[in-house]
Amino acid sequence: VEEQLKWVHEGIDKLLADHGYIHENGMFRIEKHSDETLVFFCHFGVSMVMIGHILGISTMNMWHGFNMQPTSVTVLGCEEREGDYGFFRCHVMGCTKHLAGGNEPISNAGYFPVRVTFSLAYYCIQKYPLSALLFQGGYFIVRNLSLR
């Protein structure tokens, strides 16, 4: 897997470098400003590898912490902050608004719900009082609530 990750990382870095954005020390040195829009059509797995690399988030965190449905839209933009350097930000991730607008169903691909027992929920509520644990259809959802 490491060899494939390196291949994707080097590939996206080369593509961005060809458009004037050189990946250095977690930021991008801007050799030439560009107003171009680059569009990628990718499988979820490689999308997470590229987005994580550009944003400086580990591949494992991307694969396990995010989900994007098929045909969803993600938008990254480079903000030119420090002189000749910029940093990419995620403006939209996994948007399916275009599907809802056309009355198209949103795929449940990639969902791996975890079922938990009441004892685990009780333990979590006791240990983490700022979180409310909600059970809907057997799925485990955590929402942070303010005490104010």
mmCIF file of C-alpha atoms in Angstrom:
data_model
loop_
_atom_site.group_PDB
_atom_site.id
_atom_site.type_symbol
_atom_site.label_atom_id
_atom_site.label_comp_id
_atom_site.label_asym_id
_atom_site.label_seq_id
_atom_site.Cartn_x
_atom_site.Cartn_y
_atom_site.Cartn_z
ATOM 1 C CA VAL A 1 0.000 0.000 0.000
ATOM 2 C CA GLU A 2 2.850 2.416 0.812
ATOM 3 C CA GLU A 3 4.135 2.198 -2.761
ATOM 4 C CA GLN A 4 0.689 3.084 -4.166
ATOM 5 C CA LEU A 5 0.269 5.956 -1.670
ATOM 6 C CA LYS A 6 3.640 7.355 -2.693
ATOM 7 C CA TRP A 7 2.649 7.050 -6.365
ATOM 8 C CA VAL A 8 -0.606 8.993 -5.798
ATOM 9 C CA HIS A 9 1.106 11.624 -3.603
ATOM 10 C CA GLU A 10 3.857 12.201 -6.169
ATOM 11 C CA GLY A 11 1.300 12.260 -8.981
ATOM 12 C CA ILE A 12 -0.943 14.916 -7.407
ATOM 13 C CA ASP A 13 2.121 16.948 -6.394
ATOM 14 C CA LYS A 14 3.409 16.854 -9.991
ATOM 15 C CA LEU A 15 0.025 17.832 -11.396
ATOM 16 C CA LEU A 16 -0.277 20.786 -9.000
ATOM 17 C CA ALA A 17 3.355 21.758 -9.694
ATOM 18 C CA ASP A 18 2.562 21.798 -13.424
ATOM 19 C CA HIS A 19 -0.069 24.421 -12.557
ATOM 20 C CA GLY A 20 2.288 26.509 -10.420
ATOM 21 C CA TYR A 21 1.736 25.078 -6.908
ATOM 22 C CA ILE A 22 4.846 23.414 -5.433
ATOM 23 C CA HIS A 23 4.229 21.275 -2.320
ATOM 24 C CA GLU A 24 6.821 22.222 0.341
ATOM 25 C CA ASN A 25 6.728 21.552 4.083
ATOM 26 C CA GLY A 26 2.960 21.150 4.249
ATOM 27 C CA MET A 27 2.239 24.319 2.276
ATOM 28 C CA PHE A 28 2.345 25.217 -1.389
ATOM 29 C CA ARG A 29 4.868 27.633 -2.841
ATOM 30 C CA ILE A 30 3.139 29.492 -5.635
ATOM 31 C CA GLU A 31 5.364 29.873 -8.677
ATOM 32 C CA LYS A 32 2.552 31.327 -10.750
ATOM 33 C CA HIS A 33 -0.930 32.331 -9.690
ATOM 34 C CA SER A 34 -3.665 30.388 -11.440
ATOM 35 C CA ASP A 35 -7.400 30.911 -11.730
ATOM 36 C CA GLU A 36 -7.782 27.490 -13.341
ATOM 37 C CA THR A 37 -10.271 24.937 -12.111
ATOM 38 C CA LEU A 38 -9.027 21.347 -12.031
ATOM 39 C CA VAL A 39 -11.699 18.643 -11.998
ATOM 40 C CA PHE A 40 -11.106 15.040 -10.966
ATOM 41 C CA PHE A 41 -13.452 12.083 -11.255
ATOM 42 C CA CYS A 42 -12.157 9.488 -8.797
ATOM 43 C CA HIS A 43 -13.035 6.505 -6.668
ATOM 44 C CA PHE A 44 -13.558 7.333 -2.980
ATOM 45 C CA GLY A 45 -10.334 5.651 -1.866
ATOM 46 C CA VAL A 46 -7.995 7.577 -4.135
ATOM 47 C CA SER A 47 -9.977 10.794 -3.577
ATOM 48 C CA MET A 48 -9.286 10.495 0.157
ATOM 49 C CA VAL A 49 -5.583 9.854 -0.493
ATOM 50 C CA MET A 50 -5.276 12.961 -2.691
ATOM 51 C CA ILE A 51 -7.385 15.244 -0.489
ATOM 52 C CA GLY A 52 -5.601 14.087 2.664
ATOM 53 C CA HIS A 53 -2.201 14.669 1.079
ATOM 54 C CA ILE A 54 -3.130 18.155 -0.112
ATOM 55 C CA LEU A 55 -4.651 19.104 3.270
ATOM 56 C CA GLY A 56 -2.001 17.380 5.404
ATOM 57 C CA ILE A 57 -4.385 14.814 6.927
ATOM 58 C CA SER A 58 -3.305 11.185 7.223
ATOM 59 C CA THR A 59 -4.741 8.700 4.762
ATOM 60 C CA MET A 60 -6.035 6.509 7.590
ATOM 61 C CA ASN A 61 -7.913 9.434 9.125
ATOM 62 C CA MET A 62 -9.390 10.293 5.739
ATOM 63 C CA TRP A 63 -10.440 6.727 4.929
ATOM 64 C CA HIS A 64 -11.957 6.061 8.338
ATOM 65 C CA GLY A 65 -13.175 9.507 9.347
ATOM 66 C CA PHE A 66 -14.888 10.730 6.173
ATOM 67 C CA ASN A 67 -17.384 9.444 3.666
ATOM 68 C CA MET A 68 -18.349 10.787 0.272
ATOM 69 C CA GLN A 69 -21.213 9.299 -1.678
ATOM 70 C CA PRO A 70 -20.860 8.360 -5.346
ATOM 71 C CA THR A 71 -21.246 11.423 -7.623
ATOM 72 C CA SER A 72 -20.810 13.805 -4.673
ATOM 73 C CA VAL A 73 -18.911 17.044 -5.164
ATOM 74 C CA THR A 74 -15.907 18.226 -3.137
ATOM 75 C CA VAL A 75 -14.277 21.625 -3.601
ATOM 76 C CA LEU A 76 -10.768 22.555 -2.471
ATOM 77 C CA GLY A 77 -9.413 26.050 -2.940
ATOM 78 C CA CYS A 78 -5.914 27.412 -2.471
ATOM 79 C CA GLU A 79 -5.735 30.507 -0.320
ATOM 80 C CA GLU A 80 -2.636 32.539 -1.005
ATOM 81 C CA ARG A 81 -1.780 33.714 2.509
ATOM 82 C CA GLU A 82 1.906 34.255 3.130
ATOM 83 C CA GLY A 83 3.610 36.025 0.252
ATOM 84 C CA ASP A 84 4.439 33.321 -2.254
ATOM 85 C CA TYR A 85 2.811 30.543 -0.214
ATOM 86 C CA GLY A 86 -0.702 29.190 -0.096
ATOM 87 C CA PHE A 87 -2.645 26.555 1.752
ATOM 88 C CA PHE A 88 -5.528 24.475 0.444
ATOM 89 C CA ARG A 89 -8.828 24.481 2.308
ATOM 90 C CA CYS A 90 -11.833 22.274 1.868
ATOM 91 C CA HIS A 91 -14.815 24.489 1.049
ATOM 92 C CA VAL A 92 -17.330 21.697 0.343
ATOM 93 C CA MET A 93 -17.010 17.961 0.917
ATOM 94 C CA GLY A 94 -19.272 15.215 -0.339
ATOM 95 C CA CYS A 95 -22.104 17.534 -1.426
ATOM 96 C CA THR A 96 -25.078 15.711 -2.948
ATOM 97 C CA LYS A 97 -27.328 18.740 -3.392
ATOM 98 C CA HIS A 98 -27.407 18.176 -7.153
ATOM 99 C CA LEU A 99 -28.925 14.730 -6.563
ATOM 100 C CA ALA A 100 -31.582 15.973 -4.159
ATOM 101 C CA GLY A 101 -32.486 18.760 -6.580
ATOM 102 C CA GLY A 102 -33.148 16.166 -9.286
ATOM 103 C CA ASN A 103 -35.026 13.817 -6.939
ATOM 104 C CA GLU A 104 -32.259 11.249 -7.328
ATOM 105 C CA PRO A 105 -31.596 8.862 -4.447
ATOM 106 C CA ILE A 106 -28.368 9.258 -2.513
ATOM 107 C CA SER A 107 -26.381 6.041 -2.362
ATOM 108 C CA ASN A 108 -25.656 4.423 0.973
ATOM 109 C CA ALA A 109 -22.359 3.034 -0.365
ATOM 110 C CA GLY A 110 -19.599 3.257 2.185
ATOM 111 C CA TYR A 111 -21.799 3.251 5.268
ATOM 112 C CA PHE A 112 -20.645 0.744 7.847
ATOM 113 C CA PRO A 113 -22.912 1.410 10.816
ATOM 114 C CA VAL A 114 -21.824 0.167 14.229
ATOM 115 C CA ARG A 115 -24.371 -1.272 16.611
ATOM 116 C CA VAL A 116 -23.718 -0.705 20.289
ATOM 117 C CA THR A 117 -25.314 -1.893 23.475
ATOM 118 C CA PHE A 118 -27.077 0.180 26.098
ATOM 119 C CA SER A 119 -24.274 -0.516 28.582
ATOM 120 C CA LEU A 120 -21.752 1.138 26.256
ATOM 121 C CA ALA A 121 -24.062 4.128 25.821
ATOM 122 C CA TYR A 122 -24.513 4.432 29.586
ATOM 123 C CA TYR A 123 -20.733 4.240 30.106
ATOM 124 C CA CYS A 124 -20.091 6.939 27.484
ATOM 125 C CA ILE A 125 -22.716 9.273 28.906
ATOM 126 C CA GLN A 126 -21.183 8.895 32.379
ATOM 127 C CA LYS A 127 -17.617 9.343 31.153
ATOM 128 C CA TYR A 128 -18.341 12.103 28.614
ATOM 129 C CA PRO A 129 -21.202 14.203 30.001
ATOM 130 C CA LEU A 130 -20.870 16.849 27.268
ATOM 131 C CA SER A 131 -21.941 14.309 24.665
ATOM 132 C CA ALA A 132 -25.404 12.937 24.138
ATOM 133 C CA LEU A 133 -25.587 9.503 22.613
ATOM 134 C CA LEU A 134 -28.521 8.996 20.339
ATOM 135 C CA PHE A 135 -29.697 5.660 19.018
ATOM 136 C CA GLN A 136 -31.645 5.762 15.788
ATOM 137 C CA GLY A 137 -32.452 2.505 14.061
ATOM 138 C CA GLY A 138 -29.647 0.807 15.984
ATOM 139 C CA TYR A 139 -26.978 3.203 14.746
ATOM 140 C CA PHE A 140 -24.623 5.022 17.081
ATOM 141 C CA ILE A 141 -24.581 8.814 16.718
ATOM 142 C CA VAL A 142 -22.678 11.233 18.930
ATOM 143 C CA ARG A 143 -23.660 14.873 19.136
ATOM 144 C CA ASN A 144 -21.860 17.420 21.275
ATOM 145 C CA LEU A 145 -24.256 19.563 23.269
ATOM 146 C CA SER A 146 -23.640 22.816 25.053
ATOM 147 C CA LEU A 147 -24.629 22.946 28.710
ATOM 148 C CA ARG A 148 -25.581 26.617 28.435
#
